[in-house]
Tab-separated table of C-alpha atoms and ligand atoms in Angstrom:
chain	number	residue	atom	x	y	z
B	843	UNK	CA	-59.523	-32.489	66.876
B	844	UNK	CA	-61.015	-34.409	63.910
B	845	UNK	CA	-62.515	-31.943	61.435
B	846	UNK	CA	-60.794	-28.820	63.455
B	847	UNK	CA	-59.971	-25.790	60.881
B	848	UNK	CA	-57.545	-23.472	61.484
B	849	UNK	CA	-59.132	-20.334	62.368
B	850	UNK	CA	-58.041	-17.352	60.619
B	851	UNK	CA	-58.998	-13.783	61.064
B	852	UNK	CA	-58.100	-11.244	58.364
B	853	UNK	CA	-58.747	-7.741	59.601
B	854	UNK	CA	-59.461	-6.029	56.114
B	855	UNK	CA	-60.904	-2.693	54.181
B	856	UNK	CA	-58.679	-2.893	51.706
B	857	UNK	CA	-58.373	-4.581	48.478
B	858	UNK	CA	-55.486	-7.104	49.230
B	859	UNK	CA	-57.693	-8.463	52.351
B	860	UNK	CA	-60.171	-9.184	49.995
B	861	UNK	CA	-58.303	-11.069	47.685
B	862	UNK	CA	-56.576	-12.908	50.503
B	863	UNK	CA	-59.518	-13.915	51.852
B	864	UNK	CA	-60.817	-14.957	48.514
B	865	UNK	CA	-57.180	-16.880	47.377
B	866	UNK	CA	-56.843	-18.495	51.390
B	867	UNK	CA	-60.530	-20.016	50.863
B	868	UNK	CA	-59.316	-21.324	47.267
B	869	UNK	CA	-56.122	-23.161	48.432
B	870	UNK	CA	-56.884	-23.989	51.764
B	871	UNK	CA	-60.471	-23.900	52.300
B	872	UNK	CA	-60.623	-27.386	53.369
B	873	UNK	CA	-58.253	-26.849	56.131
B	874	UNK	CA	-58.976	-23.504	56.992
B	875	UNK	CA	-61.838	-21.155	57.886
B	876	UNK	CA	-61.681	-17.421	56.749
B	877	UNK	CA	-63.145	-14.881	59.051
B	878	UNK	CA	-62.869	-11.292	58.103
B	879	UNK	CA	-63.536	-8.357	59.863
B	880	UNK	CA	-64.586	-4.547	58.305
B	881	UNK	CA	-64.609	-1.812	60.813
B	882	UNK	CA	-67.866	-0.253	59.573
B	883	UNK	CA	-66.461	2.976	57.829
B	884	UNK	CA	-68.128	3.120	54.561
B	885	UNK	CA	-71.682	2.014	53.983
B	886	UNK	CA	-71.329	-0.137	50.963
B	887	UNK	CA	-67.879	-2.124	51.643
B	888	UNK	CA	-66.927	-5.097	49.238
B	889	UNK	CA	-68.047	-7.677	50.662
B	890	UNK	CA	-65.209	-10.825	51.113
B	891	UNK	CA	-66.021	-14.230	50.815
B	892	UNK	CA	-66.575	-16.819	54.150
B	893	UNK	CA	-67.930	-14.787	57.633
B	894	UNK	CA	-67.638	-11.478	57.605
B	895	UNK	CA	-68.051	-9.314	61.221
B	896	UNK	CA	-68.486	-5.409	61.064
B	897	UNK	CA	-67.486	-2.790	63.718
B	898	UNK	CA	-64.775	-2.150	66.125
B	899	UNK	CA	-63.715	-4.686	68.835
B	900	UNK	CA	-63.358	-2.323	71.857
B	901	UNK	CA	-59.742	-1.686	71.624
B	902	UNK	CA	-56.854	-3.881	72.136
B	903	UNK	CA	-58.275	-5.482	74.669
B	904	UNK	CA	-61.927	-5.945	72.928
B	905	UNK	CA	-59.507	-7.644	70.322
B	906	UNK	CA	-57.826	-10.021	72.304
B	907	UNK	CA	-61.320	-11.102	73.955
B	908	UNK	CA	-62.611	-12.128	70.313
B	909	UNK	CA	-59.473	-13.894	69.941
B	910	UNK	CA	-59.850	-15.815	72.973
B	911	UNK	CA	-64.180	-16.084	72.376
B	912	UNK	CA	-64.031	-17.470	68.486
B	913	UNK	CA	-60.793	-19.214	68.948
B	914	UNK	CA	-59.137	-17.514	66.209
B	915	UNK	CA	-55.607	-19.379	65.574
B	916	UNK	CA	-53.848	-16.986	63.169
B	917	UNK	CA	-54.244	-12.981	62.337
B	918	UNK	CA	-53.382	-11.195	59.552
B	919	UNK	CA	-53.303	-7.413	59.537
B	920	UNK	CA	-54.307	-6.526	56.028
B	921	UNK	CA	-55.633	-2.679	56.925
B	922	UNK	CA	-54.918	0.152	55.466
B	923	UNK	CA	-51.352	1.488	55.893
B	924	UNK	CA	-52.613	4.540	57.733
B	925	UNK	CA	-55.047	2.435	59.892
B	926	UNK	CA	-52.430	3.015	62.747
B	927	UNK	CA	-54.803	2.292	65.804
B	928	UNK	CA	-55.559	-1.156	64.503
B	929	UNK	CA	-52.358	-2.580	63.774
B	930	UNK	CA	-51.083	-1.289	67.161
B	931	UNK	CA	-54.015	-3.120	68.650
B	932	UNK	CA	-53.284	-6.201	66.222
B	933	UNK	CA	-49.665	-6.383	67.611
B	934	UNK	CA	-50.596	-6.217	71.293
B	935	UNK	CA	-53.753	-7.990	71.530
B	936	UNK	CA	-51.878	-11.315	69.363
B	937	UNK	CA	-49.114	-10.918	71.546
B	938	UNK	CA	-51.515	-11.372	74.752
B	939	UNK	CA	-53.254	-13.872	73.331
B	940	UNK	CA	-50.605	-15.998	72.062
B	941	UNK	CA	-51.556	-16.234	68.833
B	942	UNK	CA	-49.668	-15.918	65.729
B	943	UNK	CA	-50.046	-12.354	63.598
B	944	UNK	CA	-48.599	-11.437	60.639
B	945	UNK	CA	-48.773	-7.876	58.713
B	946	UNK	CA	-49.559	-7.212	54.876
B	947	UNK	CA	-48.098	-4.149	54.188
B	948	UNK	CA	-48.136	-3.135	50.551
B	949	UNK	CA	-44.919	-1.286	49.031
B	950	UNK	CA	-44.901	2.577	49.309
B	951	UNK	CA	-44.562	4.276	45.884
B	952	UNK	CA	-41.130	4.943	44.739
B	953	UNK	CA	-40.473	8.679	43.729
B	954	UNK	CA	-39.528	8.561	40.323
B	955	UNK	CA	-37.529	11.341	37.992
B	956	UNK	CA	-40.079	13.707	37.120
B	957	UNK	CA	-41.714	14.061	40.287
B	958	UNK	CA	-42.704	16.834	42.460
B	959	UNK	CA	-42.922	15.344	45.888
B	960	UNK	CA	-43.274	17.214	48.881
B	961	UNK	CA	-43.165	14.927	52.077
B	962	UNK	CA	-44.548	16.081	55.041
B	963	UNK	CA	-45.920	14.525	58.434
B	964	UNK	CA	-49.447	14.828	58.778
B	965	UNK	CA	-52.532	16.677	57.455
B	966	UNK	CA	-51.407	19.999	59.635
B	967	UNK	CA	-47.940	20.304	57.820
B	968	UNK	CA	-50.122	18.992	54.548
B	969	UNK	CA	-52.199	21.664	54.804
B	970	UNK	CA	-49.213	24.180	55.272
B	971	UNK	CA	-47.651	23.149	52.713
B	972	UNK	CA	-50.623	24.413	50.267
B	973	UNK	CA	-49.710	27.697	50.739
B	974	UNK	CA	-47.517	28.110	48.320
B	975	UNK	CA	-47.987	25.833	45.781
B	976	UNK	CA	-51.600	26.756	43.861
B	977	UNK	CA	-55.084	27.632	45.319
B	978	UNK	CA	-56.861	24.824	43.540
B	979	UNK	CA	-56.740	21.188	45.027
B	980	UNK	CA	-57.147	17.415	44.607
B	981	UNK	CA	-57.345	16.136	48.203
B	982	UNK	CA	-57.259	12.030	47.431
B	983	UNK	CA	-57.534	11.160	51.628
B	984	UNK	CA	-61.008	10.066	51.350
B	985	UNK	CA	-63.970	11.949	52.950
B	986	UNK	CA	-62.236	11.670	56.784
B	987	UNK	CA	-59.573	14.267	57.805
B	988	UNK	CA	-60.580	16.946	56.270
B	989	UNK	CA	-60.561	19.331	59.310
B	990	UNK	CA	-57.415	20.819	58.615
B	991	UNK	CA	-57.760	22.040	55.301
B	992	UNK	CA	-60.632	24.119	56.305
B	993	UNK	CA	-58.730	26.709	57.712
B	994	UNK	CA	-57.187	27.352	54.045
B	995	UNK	CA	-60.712	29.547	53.032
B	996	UNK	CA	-58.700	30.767	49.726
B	997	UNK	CA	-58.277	27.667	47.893
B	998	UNK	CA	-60.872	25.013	46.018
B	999	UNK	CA	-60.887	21.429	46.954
B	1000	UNK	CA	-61.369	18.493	44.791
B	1001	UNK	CA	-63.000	15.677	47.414
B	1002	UNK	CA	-63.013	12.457	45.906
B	1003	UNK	CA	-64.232	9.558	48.634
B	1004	UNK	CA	-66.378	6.159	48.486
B	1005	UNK	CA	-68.561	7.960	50.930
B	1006	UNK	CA	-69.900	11.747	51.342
B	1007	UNK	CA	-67.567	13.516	53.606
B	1008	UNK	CA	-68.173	14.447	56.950
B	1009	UNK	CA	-68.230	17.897	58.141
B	1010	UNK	CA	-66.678	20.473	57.872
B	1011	UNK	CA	-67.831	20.786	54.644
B	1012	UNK	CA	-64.420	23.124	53.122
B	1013	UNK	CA	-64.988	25.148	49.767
B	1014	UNK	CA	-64.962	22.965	46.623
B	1015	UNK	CA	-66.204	20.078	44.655
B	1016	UNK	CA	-66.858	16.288	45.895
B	1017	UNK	CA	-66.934	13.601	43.655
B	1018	UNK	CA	-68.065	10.271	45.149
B	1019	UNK	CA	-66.202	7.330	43.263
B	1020	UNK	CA	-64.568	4.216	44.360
B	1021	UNK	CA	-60.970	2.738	42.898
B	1022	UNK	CA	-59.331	1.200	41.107
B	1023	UNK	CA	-58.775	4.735	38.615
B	1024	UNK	CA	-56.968	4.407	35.140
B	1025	UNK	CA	-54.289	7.210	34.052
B	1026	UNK	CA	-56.180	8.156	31.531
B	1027	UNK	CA	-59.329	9.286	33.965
B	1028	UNK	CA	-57.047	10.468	36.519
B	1029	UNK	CA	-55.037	13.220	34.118
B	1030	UNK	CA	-58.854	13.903	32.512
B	1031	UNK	CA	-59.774	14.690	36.496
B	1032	UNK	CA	-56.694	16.370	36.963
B	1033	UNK	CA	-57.131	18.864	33.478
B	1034	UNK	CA	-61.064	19.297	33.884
B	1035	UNK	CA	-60.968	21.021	37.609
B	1036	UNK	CA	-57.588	22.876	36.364
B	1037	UNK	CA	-55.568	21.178	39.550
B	1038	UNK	CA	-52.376	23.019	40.940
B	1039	UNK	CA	-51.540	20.420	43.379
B	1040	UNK	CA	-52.241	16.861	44.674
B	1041	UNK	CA	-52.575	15.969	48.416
B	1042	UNK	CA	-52.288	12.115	49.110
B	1043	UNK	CA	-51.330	9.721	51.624
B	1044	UNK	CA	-48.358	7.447	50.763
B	1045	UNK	CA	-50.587	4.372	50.456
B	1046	UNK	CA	-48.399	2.612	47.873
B	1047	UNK	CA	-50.482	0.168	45.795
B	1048	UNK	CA	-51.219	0.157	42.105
B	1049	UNK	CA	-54.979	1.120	42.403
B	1050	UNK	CA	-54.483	3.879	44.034
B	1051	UNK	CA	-51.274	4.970	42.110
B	1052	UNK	CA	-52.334	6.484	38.805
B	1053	UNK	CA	-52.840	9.639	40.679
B	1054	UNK	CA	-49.336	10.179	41.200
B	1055	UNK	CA	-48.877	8.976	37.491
B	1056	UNK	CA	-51.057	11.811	36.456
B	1057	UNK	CA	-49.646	14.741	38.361
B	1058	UNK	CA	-45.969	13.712	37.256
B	1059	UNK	CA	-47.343	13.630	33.231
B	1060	UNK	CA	-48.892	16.592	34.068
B	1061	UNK	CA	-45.617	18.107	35.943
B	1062	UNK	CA	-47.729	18.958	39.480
B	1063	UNK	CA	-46.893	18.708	43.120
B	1064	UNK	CA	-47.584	16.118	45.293
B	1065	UNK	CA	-47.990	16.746	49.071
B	1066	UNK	CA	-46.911	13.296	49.847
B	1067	UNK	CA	-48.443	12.021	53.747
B	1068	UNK	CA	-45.619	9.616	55.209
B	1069	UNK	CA	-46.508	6.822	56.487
B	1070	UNK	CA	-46.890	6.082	60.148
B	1071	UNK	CA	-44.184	3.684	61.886
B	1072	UNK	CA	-43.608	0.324	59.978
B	1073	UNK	CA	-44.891	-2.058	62.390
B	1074	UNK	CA	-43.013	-4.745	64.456
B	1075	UNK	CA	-42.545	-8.777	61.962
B	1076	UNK	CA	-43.730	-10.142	60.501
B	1077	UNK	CA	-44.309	-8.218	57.646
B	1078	UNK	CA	-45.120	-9.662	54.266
B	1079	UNK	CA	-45.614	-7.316	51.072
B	1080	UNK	CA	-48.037	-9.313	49.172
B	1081	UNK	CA	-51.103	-10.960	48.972
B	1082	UNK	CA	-48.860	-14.365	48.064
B	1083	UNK	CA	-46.334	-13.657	50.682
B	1084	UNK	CA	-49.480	-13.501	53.062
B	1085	UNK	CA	-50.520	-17.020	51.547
B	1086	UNK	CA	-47.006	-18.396	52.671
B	1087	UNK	CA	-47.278	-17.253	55.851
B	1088	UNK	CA	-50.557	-18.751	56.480
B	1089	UNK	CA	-49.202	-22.321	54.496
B	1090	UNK	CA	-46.627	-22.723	57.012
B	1091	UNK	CA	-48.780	-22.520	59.768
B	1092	UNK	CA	-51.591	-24.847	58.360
B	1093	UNK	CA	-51.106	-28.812	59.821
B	1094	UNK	CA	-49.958	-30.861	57.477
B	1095	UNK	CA	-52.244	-33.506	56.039
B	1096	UNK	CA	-50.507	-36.193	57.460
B	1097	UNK	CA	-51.045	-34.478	60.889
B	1098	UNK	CA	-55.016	-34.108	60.281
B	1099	UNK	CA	-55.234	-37.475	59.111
B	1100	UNK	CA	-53.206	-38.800	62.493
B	1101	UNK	CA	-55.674	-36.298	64.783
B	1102	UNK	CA	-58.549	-38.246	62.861
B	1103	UNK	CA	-59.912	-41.520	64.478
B	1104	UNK	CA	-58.572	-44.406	63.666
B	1105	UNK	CA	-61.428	-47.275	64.342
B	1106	UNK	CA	-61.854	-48.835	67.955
B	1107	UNK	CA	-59.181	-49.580	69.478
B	1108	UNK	CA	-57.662	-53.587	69.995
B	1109	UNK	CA	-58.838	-55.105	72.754
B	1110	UNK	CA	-55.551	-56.434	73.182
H	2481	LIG	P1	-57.599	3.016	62.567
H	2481	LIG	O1	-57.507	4.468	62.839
H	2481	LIG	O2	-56.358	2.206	62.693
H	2481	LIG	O3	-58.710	2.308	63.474
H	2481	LIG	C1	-59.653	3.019	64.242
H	2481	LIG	C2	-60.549	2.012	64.884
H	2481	LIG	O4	-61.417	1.422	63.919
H	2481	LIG	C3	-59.808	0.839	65.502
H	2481	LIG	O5	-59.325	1.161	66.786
H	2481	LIG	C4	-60.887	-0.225	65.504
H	2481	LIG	O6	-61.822	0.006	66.545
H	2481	LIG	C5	-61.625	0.060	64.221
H	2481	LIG	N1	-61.108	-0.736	63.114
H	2481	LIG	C6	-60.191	-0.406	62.163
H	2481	LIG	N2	-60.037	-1.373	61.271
H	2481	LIG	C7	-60.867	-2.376	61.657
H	2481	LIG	C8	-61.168	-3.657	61.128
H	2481	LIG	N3	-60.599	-4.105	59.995
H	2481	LIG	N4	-62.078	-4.423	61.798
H	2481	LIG	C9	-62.672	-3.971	62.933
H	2481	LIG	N5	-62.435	-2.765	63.474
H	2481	LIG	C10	-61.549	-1.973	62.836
H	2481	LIG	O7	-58.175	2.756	61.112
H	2481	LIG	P2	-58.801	3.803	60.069
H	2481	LIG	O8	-57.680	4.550	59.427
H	2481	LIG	O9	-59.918	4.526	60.753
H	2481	LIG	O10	-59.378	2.802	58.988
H	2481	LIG	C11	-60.606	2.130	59.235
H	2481	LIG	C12	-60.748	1.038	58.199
H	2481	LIG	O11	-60.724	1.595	56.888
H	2481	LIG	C13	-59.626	0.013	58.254
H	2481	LIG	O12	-60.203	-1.255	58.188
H	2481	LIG	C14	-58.767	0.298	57.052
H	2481	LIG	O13	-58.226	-0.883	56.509
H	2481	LIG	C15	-59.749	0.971	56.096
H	2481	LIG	N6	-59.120	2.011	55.253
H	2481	LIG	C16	-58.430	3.032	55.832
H	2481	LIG	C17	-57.837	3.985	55.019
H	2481	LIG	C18	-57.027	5.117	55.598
H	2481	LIG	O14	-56.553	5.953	54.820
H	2481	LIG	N7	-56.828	5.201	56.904
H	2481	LIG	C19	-57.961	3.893	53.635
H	2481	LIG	C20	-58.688	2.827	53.086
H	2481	LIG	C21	-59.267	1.901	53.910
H	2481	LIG	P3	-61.720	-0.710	67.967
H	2481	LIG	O15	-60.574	-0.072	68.674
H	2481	LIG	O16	-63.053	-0.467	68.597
H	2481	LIG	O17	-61.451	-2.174	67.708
């Protein structure tokens, strides 16, 4: 179709979807149209460049509808690496629909010597895990999921979240902030509350890392949240690797310039 652009939809609410929406409209804004989507979680969300929809689709199949209704050509999965729900519905609503998806997953961290890494499964066995290890906390999960560490009434939370947490409110100290966060802020954090032990999930990324560079300076535990199931390929690491992926699916220009038209036709 003459002037057709390849539709892509980035599912985002993270950093990396931003920039790939931002680097995809750079390179191959003439051939392709960005549409990213936000699931509505924090109030204030960085706002990509090209359209931008907010909310949840209605499940899987609410997904594969939009597909279908905006004639989306390519997805890529650039959520969170907890946002399990999503990427399950990514995977199965593509698959119905037929159309290509791809993941961006970014690397987890890598424990290094010097750090005191407890892994465990989930905010229960993170929680139970505290027990032994300090009474005074830096919970880095964001203002959700906090449920669990309410039934620990003998220790002092450190909350640190883009948005005010929702209830229950546990005993302690919220500090509303978004990241990047340099070392040097992150050991001053650290020092200042007089933190026995760290509680993250094992996002990976280099934004979110110079917590874990801070407790290991600082010699602290880490109650490290593994990561849910790595999800089915393609998965690409990087923003670039993303880029690829999308390049190779892009028509060439000699095939836009044959779908183009060509001047009547010879009357023969
Ligand atoms: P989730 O558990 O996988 O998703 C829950 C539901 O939220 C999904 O079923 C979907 O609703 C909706 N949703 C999630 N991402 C969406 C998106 N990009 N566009 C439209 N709807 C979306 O995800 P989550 O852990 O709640 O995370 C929500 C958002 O926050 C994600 O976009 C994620 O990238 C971002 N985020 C998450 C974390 C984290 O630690 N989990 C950290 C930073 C940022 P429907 O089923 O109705 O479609």
């Amino acid at each position: 179709m003459p002037g057709h652009k390849t539709r892509l939809l980035i599912l985002g609410g993270t950093g990396e979807a931003v920039a790939l929406a931002r680097a995809a409209i750079a390179r191959f804004g003439d051939r392709l149209a960005v549409i990213s989507s936000l699931a509505g979680a924090t109030a204030d969300p960085v706002r990509p460049p090209g359209e931008v929809r907010i909310g949840g689709f209605g499940g899987a199949a609410g997904l594969r509808r939009f597909l279908a209704e905006q004639g989306i050509d390519l997805v890529l999965d650039a959520t969170h690496p907890f946002a399990a729900t999503m990427q399950a519905n990514a995977v199965e609503a593509a698959a119905q629909a037929g159309v290509p998806r791809c993941r961006l997953l970014r690397p987890e961290w890598r424990r290094q010597p010097g750090d005191r890494w407890i892994e465990v499964d989930g905010l229960a066995q993170a929680a139970a895990a505290l027990g032994v290890l300090g009474s005074r906390v830096f919970l880095a999960l964001g203002g959700r999921d906090l449920a669990a560490f309410a039934a620990l009434p003998g220790h002092w939370f450190l909350v640190r979240a883009v948005s005010p947490p929702q209830s229950p409110v546990i005993n302690g100290l919220f500090v509303q902030a978004r990241g990047p966060f340099a070392l040097a802020d992150e050991r001053r954090l650290l020092e200042e509350h007089r933190i026995d032990a760290v509680v993250c999930r094992q996002s990976g990324g280099a934004g979110a890392g110079a917590k874990i560079d801070a407790a290991r300076a600082l010699g602290l535990p880490v109650v490290m949240i593994r990561r849910p199931p790595a999800p089915p390929p393609p998965v690409v690491a990087s923003v670039e690797a993303a880029l690829e992926w999308i390049a190779a699916r892009l028509p060439a220009w000699g095939d836009i310039e044959a779908l183009a038209p060509t001047g009547p036709a010879d009357a023969g």
